[in-house]
Coordinates of C-alpha atoms in Angstrom, one line a residue:
X1 CA -35.8 -148.2 26.0
X2 CA -34.9 -145.0 24.2
X3 CA -33.1 -143.8 27.4
X4 CA -31.1 -147.0 27.5
X5 CA -30.1 -146.7 23.9
X6 CA -29.0 -143.1 24.6
X7 CA -26.9 -144.2 27.5
X8 CA -25.3 -147.0 25.5
X9 CA -24.5 -144.5 22.7
X10 CA -22.9 -142.1 25.1
X11 CA -20.8 -144.9 26.6
X12 CA -19.6 -146.1 23.1
X13 CA -16.6 -144.6 21.3
X14 CA -17.5 -142.7 18.1
X15 CA -15.7 -143.6 14.9
X16 CA -13.6 -140.4 15.2
X17 CA -12.6 -141.3 18.7
X18 CA -11.7 -144.8 17.7
X19 CA -9.6 -143.5 14.8
X20 CA -7.8 -141.0 17.0
X21 CA -7.2 -143.5 19.9
X22 CA -5.9 -146.2 17.6
X23 CA -3.6 -143.8 15.8
X24 CA -2.2 -142.3 19.0
X25 CA -1.8 -145.7 20.6
X26 CA 0.1 -146.9 17.6
X27 CA 2.3 -143.8 17.6
X28 CA 3.1 -144.2 21.3
X29 CA 3.8 -147.9 20.7
X30 CA 6.3 -147.4 17.8
X31 CA 8.1 -144.6 19.6
X32 CA 8.4 -146.3 22.9
X33 CA 9.3 -149.6 21.3
X34 CA 12.4 -147.9 19.8
X35 CA 13.4 -146.4 23.1
X36 CA 12.9 -149.5 25.2
X37 CA 14.9 -151.7 22.8
X38 CA 18.1 -149.8 23.8
X39 CA 17.8 -150.4 27.5
X40 CA 18.8 -154.1 27.7
X41 CA 21.6 -153.8 25.2
X42 CA 23.3 -150.4 25.6
X43 CA 25.4 -151.4 28.6
X44 CA 26.6 -154.5 26.9
X45 CA 27.4 -153.3 23.4
X46 CA 28.7 -149.8 24.2
X47 CA 31.1 -150.9 27.0
X48 CA 34.0 -151.3 24.5
X49 CA 33.4 -148.0 22.7
X50 CA 36.2 -145.3 22.9
X51 CA 35.7 -143.2 26.0
X52 CA 33.3 -145.6 27.6
X53 CA 33.3 -145.6 31.4
X54 CA 30.6 -146.7 33.9
X55 CA 29.7 -143.1 34.5
X56 CA 29.3 -142.3 30.8
X57 CA 27.3 -145.4 30.2
X58 CA 24.9 -144.3 32.9
X59 CA 24.7 -140.8 31.3
X60 CA 23.9 -142.4 28.0
X61 CA 21.1 -144.4 29.5
X62 CA 19.7 -141.5 31.5
X63 CA 20.3 -138.7 29.0
X64 CA 17.0 -139.3 27.2
X65 CA 14.9 -139.0 30.4
X66 CA 16.8 -135.9 31.5
X67 CA 16.1 -133.9 28.4
X68 CA 12.5 -135.2 28.3
X69 CA 12.0 -133.9 31.8
X70 CA 13.5 -130.5 30.9
X71 CA 11.4 -130.0 27.8
X72 CA 8.0 -131.5 28.6
X73 CA 6.6 -128.4 30.3
X74 CA 7.7 -125.8 27.7
X75 CA 6.5 -128.0 24.8
X76 CA 3.2 -128.8 26.6
X77 CA 2.7 -125.1 27.2
X78 CA 3.5 -124.3 23.6
X79 CA 1.1 -127.0 22.3
X80 CA -1.7 -125.1 24.1
X81 CA -0.9 -122.1 21.9
X82 CA 0.1 -123.3 18.5
X83 CA -1.7 -126.7 18.5
X84 CA -0.7 -130.3 19.3
X85 CA 0.3 -131.5 15.8
X86 CA 3.2 -129.0 15.1
X87 CA 4.8 -130.0 18.4
X88 CA 4.4 -133.7 17.7
X89 CA 5.8 -133.4 14.1
X90 CA 8.9 -131.4 15.2
X91 CA 9.4 -133.7 18.2
X92 CA 9.3 -136.9 16.0
X93 CA 11.8 -135.3 13.6
X94 CA 14.2 -134.6 16.6
X95 CA 13.7 -138.2 17.8
X96 CA 14.6 -139.6 14.4
X97 CA 17.6 -137.3 14.1
X98 CA 18.9 -138.3 17.5
X99 CA 18.5 -142.0 16.7
X100 CA 20.5 -141.5 13.5
X101 CA 23.2 -139.6 15.4
X102 CA 23.5 -142.4 17.9
X103 CA 23.6 -145.0 15.1
X104 CA 26.5 -143.2 13.4
X105 CA 28.4 -142.7 16.6
X106 CA 31.8 -144.3 17.0
X107 CA 32.4 -143.1 20.6
X108 CA 30.4 -143.1 23.8
X109 CA 30.1 -139.3 23.6
X110 CA 28.4 -139.7 20.2
X111 CA 25.9 -142.0 21.8
X112 CA 25.3 -139.5 24.6
X113 CA 24.7 -136.7 22.0
X114 CA 22.2 -138.9 20.1
X115 CA 20.4 -139.8 23.3
X116 CA 20.1 -136.2 24.4
X117 CA 18.8 -135.3 20.9
X118 CA 16.2 -138.1 21.1
X119 CA 15.0 -136.7 24.4
X120 CA 14.6 -133.2 22.9
X121 CA 11.6 -134.6 21.0
X122 CA 9.5 -134.4 24.2
X123 CA 6.0 -135.0 22.8
X124 CA 4.4 -137.1 25.6
X125 CA 2.4 -134.1 27.0
X126 CA 1.2 -133.0 23.6
X127 CA 0.2 -136.5 22.6
X128 CA -1.7 -137.1 25.8
X129 CA -3.4 -133.7 25.5
X130 CA -4.3 -134.6 21.9
X131 CA -5.9 -137.8 23.1
X132 CA -7.9 -135.9 25.7
X133 CA -8.9 -133.3 23.1
X134 CA -10.0 -136.0 20.7
X135 CA -12.3 -137.8 23.2
X136 CA -15.3 -137.0 25.4
X137 CA -14.6 -136.9 29.1
X138 CA -16.6 -140.1 29.6
X139 CA -14.4 -141.9 27.2
X140 CA -11.1 -140.5 28.3
X141 CA -10.0 -143.3 30.6
X142 CA -10.6 -145.7 27.7
X143 CA -8.2 -143.6 25.6
X144 CA -5.6 -143.5 28.3
X145 CA -6.0 -147.3 28.9
X146 CA -5.2 -147.9 25.2
X147 CA -2.2 -145.7 25.3
X148 CA -1.0 -147.2 28.6
X149 CA -1.5 -150.7 27.2
X150 CA 0.5 -149.8 24.1
X151 CA 3.4 -148.6 26.3
X152 CA 3.3 -151.8 28.3
X153 CA 3.1 -153.9 25.2
X154 CA 6.0 -152.0 23.7
X155 CA 8.1 -152.6 26.8
X156 CA 7.5 -156.4 26.6
X157 CA 8.2 -156.5 22.8
X158 CA 11.4 -154.4 23.3
X159 CA 12.8 -156.8 25.9
X160 CA 12.5 -159.6 23.3
X161 CA 13.5 -157.7 20.2
X162 CA 16.3 -155.5 21.5
X163 CA 18.7 -158.4 22.2
X164 CA 17.7 -160.2 19.0
X165 CA 18.4 -157.1 16.8
X166 CA 21.6 -156.3 18.6
X167 CA 22.9 -159.8 18.2
X168 CA 22.3 -159.6 14.4
X169 CA 23.0 -155.9 13.6
X170 CA 24.8 -154.6 16.6
X171 CA 24.0 -151.5 18.6
X172 CA 23.9 -149.4 15.4
X173 CA 21.2 -151.6 14.1
X174 CA 19.1 -151.0 17.2
X175 CA 19.3 -147.3 16.7
X176 CA 18.5 -147.6 13.0
X177 CA 15.4 -149.6 13.8
X178 CA 14.5 -147.0 16.3
X179 CA 14.8 -144.2 13.7
X180 CA 12.6 -146.3 11.3
X181 CA 10.0 -146.7 14.0
X182 CA 10.0 -142.9 14.5
X183 CA 9.5 -142.5 10.8
X184 CA 6.5 -144.8 10.8
X185 CA 5.1 -142.7 13.7
X186 CA 5.6 -139.5 11.6
X187 CA 3.6 -141.1 8.7
X188 CA 0.8 -141.8 11.1
X189 CA 0.7 -138.2 12.3
X190 CA 0.7 -136.8 8.8
X191 CA -1.9 -139.2 7.3
X192 CA -4.2 -140.4 10.1
X193 CA -4.5 -137.9 12.9
X194 CA -7.1 -135.1 12.5
X195 CA -5.5 -131.9 11.1
X196 CA -7.8 -129.4 12.8
X197 CA -7.1 -129.0 16.5
X198 CA -10.1 -128.8 18.8
X199 CA -11.0 -125.3 20.0
X200 CA -10.0 -126.2 23.6
X201 CA -6.4 -126.5 22.4
X202 CA -6.1 -122.8 21.9
X203 CA -5.6 -120.2 24.6
X204 CA -5.3 -116.5 24.7
X205 CA -2.0 -115.0 25.7
X206 CA -1.8 -114.2 29.4
X207 CA -4.6 -116.6 30.3
X208 CA -2.5 -118.5 32.8
X209 CA -2.2 -118.7 36.5
X210 CA -0.3 -121.1 38.8
X211 CA -3.4 -122.3 40.6
X212 CA -4.8 -123.5 37.3
X213 CA -2.1 -126.2 36.9
X214 CA -1.1 -126.6 40.6
X215 CA -4.5 -126.2 42.2
X216 CA -6.9 -128.8 43.5
X217 CA -5.4 -132.3 43.6
X218 CA -3.1 -131.9 40.6
X219 CA 0.1 -131.9 42.8
X220 CA -0.7 -135.4 44.2
X221 CA -1.2 -136.6 40.6
X222 CA 2.2 -135.2 39.7
X223 CA 3.8 -136.8 42.7
X224 CA 2.1 -140.1 41.9
X225 CA 3.6 -140.4 38.4
X226 CA 7.0 -139.5 39.8
X227 CA 6.8 -142.3 42.4
X228 CA 5.3 -144.8 39.9
X229 CA 8.2 -144.4 37.5
X230 CA 10.8 -144.0 40.2
X231 CA 9.8 -147.3 41.7
X232 CA 9.6 -149.0 38.3
X233 CA 13.2 -148.0 37.5
X234 CA 14.4 -149.1 40.9
X235 CA 12.8 -152.5 40.4
X236 CA 14.1 -153.1 36.9
X237 CA 17.6 -152.2 38.0
X238 CA 17.5 -155.1 40.5
X239 CA 15.1 -157.8 39.2
X240 CA 17.0 -158.8 36.0
X241 CA 20.2 -159.2 38.0
X242 CA 18.5 -161.2 40.7
X243 CA 17.0 -163.5 38.1
X244 CA 20.4 -164.4 36.8
X245 CA 22.5 -164.3 40.0
X246 CA 20.1 -165.7 42.5
X247 CA 17.8 -167.9 40.5
X248 CA 20.1 -168.9 37.6
X249 CA 17.5 -167.8 35.1
X250 CA 19.3 -167.2 31.7
X251 CA 19.1 -163.6 30.5
X252 CA 18.1 -164.8 27.0
X253 CA 14.9 -166.2 28.6
X254 CA 13.8 -163.2 30.7
X255 CA 11.3 -162.2 28.0
X256 CA 9.3 -165.3 28.9
X257 CA 8.5 -164.2 32.5
X258 CA 7.9 -160.6 31.5
X259 CA 5.5 -161.6 28.7
X260 CA 3.6 -164.1 30.9
X261 CA 3.2 -161.7 33.9
X262 CA 2.1 -158.8 31.8
X263 CA -0.6 -160.9 30.0
X264 CA -1.9 -162.2 33.4
X265 CA -2.0 -158.7 34.8
X266 CA -4.3 -157.2 32.2
X267 CA -7.7 -158.5 33.4
X268 CA -7.3 -157.2 37.0
X269 CA -5.8 -154.0 35.8
X270 CA -8.9 -153.4 33.6
X271 CA -11.1 -154.0 36.6
X272 CA -9.2 -151.3 38.6
X273 CA -9.5 -148.9 35.6
X274 CA -13.2 -149.5 35.6
X275 CA -13.3 -148.5 39.3
X276 CA -11.5 -145.3 38.4
X277 CA -14.1 -144.5 35.7
X278 CA -17.1 -145.3 37.8
X279 CA -17.2 -142.2 40.1
X280 CA -16.0 -138.7 40.7
X281 CA -13.5 -139.7 43.4
X282 CA -10.7 -141.9 42.0
X283 CA -8.9 -142.5 45.4
X284 CA -10.2 -146.1 45.8
X285 CA -9.0 -147.2 42.4
X286 CA -5.6 -145.4 42.9
X287 CA -5.2 -147.0 46.3
X288 CA -5.8 -150.5 45.0
X289 CA -3.4 -149.9 42.2
X290 CA -0.7 -148.5 44.5
X291 CA -1.0 -151.4 46.9
X292 CA -0.7 -153.9 44.0
X293 CA 2.3 -152.0 42.6
X294 CA 4.3 -151.7 45.8
X295 CA 3.2 -155.1 47.1
X296 CA 4.3 -156.7 43.9
X297 CA 7.6 -155.0 44.1
X298 CA 8.2 -156.2 47.6
X299 CA 7.3 -159.7 46.7
X300 CA 9.6 -159.7 43.7
X301 CA 12.5 -158.2 45.5
X302 CA 12.3 -160.5 48.5
X303 CA 11.1 -163.7 46.7
X304 CA 12.6 -167.0 47.8
X305 CA 12.0 -168.7 44.4
X306 CA 11.3 -168.0 40.8
X307 CA 7.6 -168.6 41.0
X308 CA 7.2 -166.0 43.7
X309 CA 9.2 -163.5 41.6
X310 CA 6.7 -164.1 38.8
X311 CA 3.8 -163.6 41.2
X312 CA 5.3 -160.3 42.4
X313 CA 5.9 -159.1 38.9
X314 CA 2.3 -159.9 38.0
X315 CA 1.0 -157.8 40.9
X316 CA 3.4 -155.0 40.0
X317 CA 2.2 -154.9 36.4
X318 CA -1.4 -154.8 37.5
X319 CA -0.5 -151.6 39.4
X320 CA 1.6 -150.2 36.6
X321 CA -1.1 -150.7 33.9
X322 CA -3.9 -149.3 36.1
X323 CA -2.0 -146.3 37.2
X324 CA -0.7 -145.5 33.7
X325 CA -4.4 -145.2 32.6
X326 CA -6.0 -143.6 35.7
X327 CA -3.4 -140.9 36.5
X328 CA -3.3 -139.0 33.1
X329 CA -7.1 -139.4 32.7
X330 CA -7.6 -137.8 36.1
X331 CA -5.2 -135.0 35.2
X332 CA -7.3 -134.2 32.1
X333 CA -10.5 -134.1 34.2
X334 CA -9.0 -131.7 36.8
X335 CA -7.0 -129.4 34.6
X336 CA -8.8 -126.7 32.6
X337 CA -9.2 -127.7 29.0
X338 CA -7.3 -124.8 27.5
X339 CA -4.4 -125.5 29.9
X340 CA -4.5 -129.3 29.5
X341 CA -1.2 -129.4 27.6
X342 CA 0.6 -127.3 30.3
X343 CA -0.7 -129.6 33.1
X344 CA 0.2 -132.7 31.2
X345 CA 3.6 -131.1 30.5
X346 CA 4.2 -130.9 34.3
X347 CA 2.8 -134.4 34.7
X348 CA 5.2 -135.8 32.0
X349 CA 8.1 -133.8 33.5
X350 CA 7.5 -135.5 36.9
X351 CA 7.3 -138.9 35.1
X352 CA 10.8 -138.5 33.5
X353 CA 12.3 -137.0 36.6
X354 CA 11.0 -140.1 38.4
X355 CA 12.8 -142.3 35.8
X356 CA 16.1 -140.4 36.3
X357 CA 15.9 -140.1 40.1
X358 CA 14.6 -143.6 40.7
X359 CA 17.4 -145.3 38.7
X360 CA 20.1 -143.2 40.3
X361 CA 18.8 -143.4 43.9
X362 CA 18.2 -147.1 43.6
X363 CA 21.8 -147.7 42.4
X364 CA 23.2 -145.8 45.4
X365 CA 20.9 -147.6 47.9
X366 CA 21.5 -151.0 46.3
X367 CA 25.3 -150.6 46.6
X368 CA 24.9 -149.5 50.3
X369 CA 22.2 -151.9 51.6
X370 CA 21.1 -154.4 48.9
X371 CA 17.7 -155.4 47.7
X372 CA 16.3 -155.2 51.3
X373 CA 17.1 -151.5 51.5
X374 CA 15.3 -150.8 48.3
X375 CA 12.3 -152.8 49.6
X376 CA 12.3 -150.6 52.7
X377 CA 12.4 -147.4 50.5
X378 CA 9.5 -148.8 48.4
X379 CA 7.5 -149.4 51.6
X380 CA 8.1 -145.9 52.9
X381 CA 7.1 -144.4 49.6
X382 CA 3.8 -146.4 49.5
X383 CA 2.9 -145.4 53.1
X384 CA 3.6 -141.7 52.3
X385 CA 1.8 -141.9 49.0
X386 CA -1.4 -143.4 50.4
X387 CA -1.4 -141.0 53.4
X388 CA -1.2 -137.9 51.2
X389 CA -3.8 -139.4 48.8
X390 CA -6.4 -139.7 51.6
X391 CA -5.7 -136.5 53.4
X392 CA -8.8 -134.8 51.9
X393 CA -11.5 -135.7 49.5
X394 CA -10.4 -136.0 45.9
X395 CA -13.1 -134.3 43.8
X396 CA -11.8 -133.1 40.5
X397 CA -12.8 -129.5 39.8
X398 CA -12.5 -127.9 36.4
X399 CA -11.0 -124.5 36.7
X400 CA -12.5 -122.0 34.2
X401 CA -10.2 -119.7 32.3
X402 CA -11.4 -116.3 31.4
X403 CA -11.3 -115.3 27.8
X404 CA -11.5 -111.6 28.6

């Protein structure tokens, strides 16, 4: 009986873990909500700005991801040395400043400048490392699940709120609301998150080696998040247009199908996350999530009717939600604790590169071969992804770092 109580206590979140997870989930949610709200409205409301061209509109959309990709690694590395909170605070200030610059912009070049500045606040690696630092290893997947769910929820809310805010306040209003959400996140950091960084966040100068952050199975995890976000961008480049052009589904009603499919995807995604938490080898959970992701994308891209599109999106969101939780949790188990921020910086860099490359490549392939060509690319990526994943056993190994 005492043993069972001990096991239950070990499996339960402590009050400190709950506080940190909820605070970090809220911070992620507010920040990503502001970013996602811009996506469905920028191309519509900025098209008539002075200097606007299709190329510059594309740069304005992708600028954030590009600067994020460039700065995730150095800021993740820096967070291992000076602590997570200073990086998060400075990053949020840059994010707020970029939002205000974009809100005040009267030309497309001003929007681009603001978007680049928003991306300079590259705090994803530091936030994920802080979540790992604040939880025990047995509870880490729960923390990543909350964060992943907050990002997914933010996306759905943004699809609804972005067009509504833009209709009432214009593009400037969207950026002002984004700045306000960043300010709320800053308040959370200053008032809720623990001020004292865990000891594992510090590292002695020179205690670094390439095999610490590129050893074991870390490279496949980096490649996985690249493919995940690349495929996501490719899909969302095509599906909204298909809903309007092929199925005559009004753009103002798209939020309905996104909301419904995300809600339906949560229970099976939680089951897959549980698989990933149950043993040392996460390949089975990752494989199920990958098949769900890519299978859903193929169904949605090639669907003959609206109901089939919805089914495909549901499967896709199952894969997205599961992978968003399992992948970073596995990185934190494999990477040495005192280099966790560096490893997560590489991970986040690959994530944002996937966003940039996926969108650009999908646009080129779409113009050359249509949705079917993108479906072929997704199938090839899935086959390659699963093959590399199963090449050898996936047993996370913690690399020890000498303090001498």
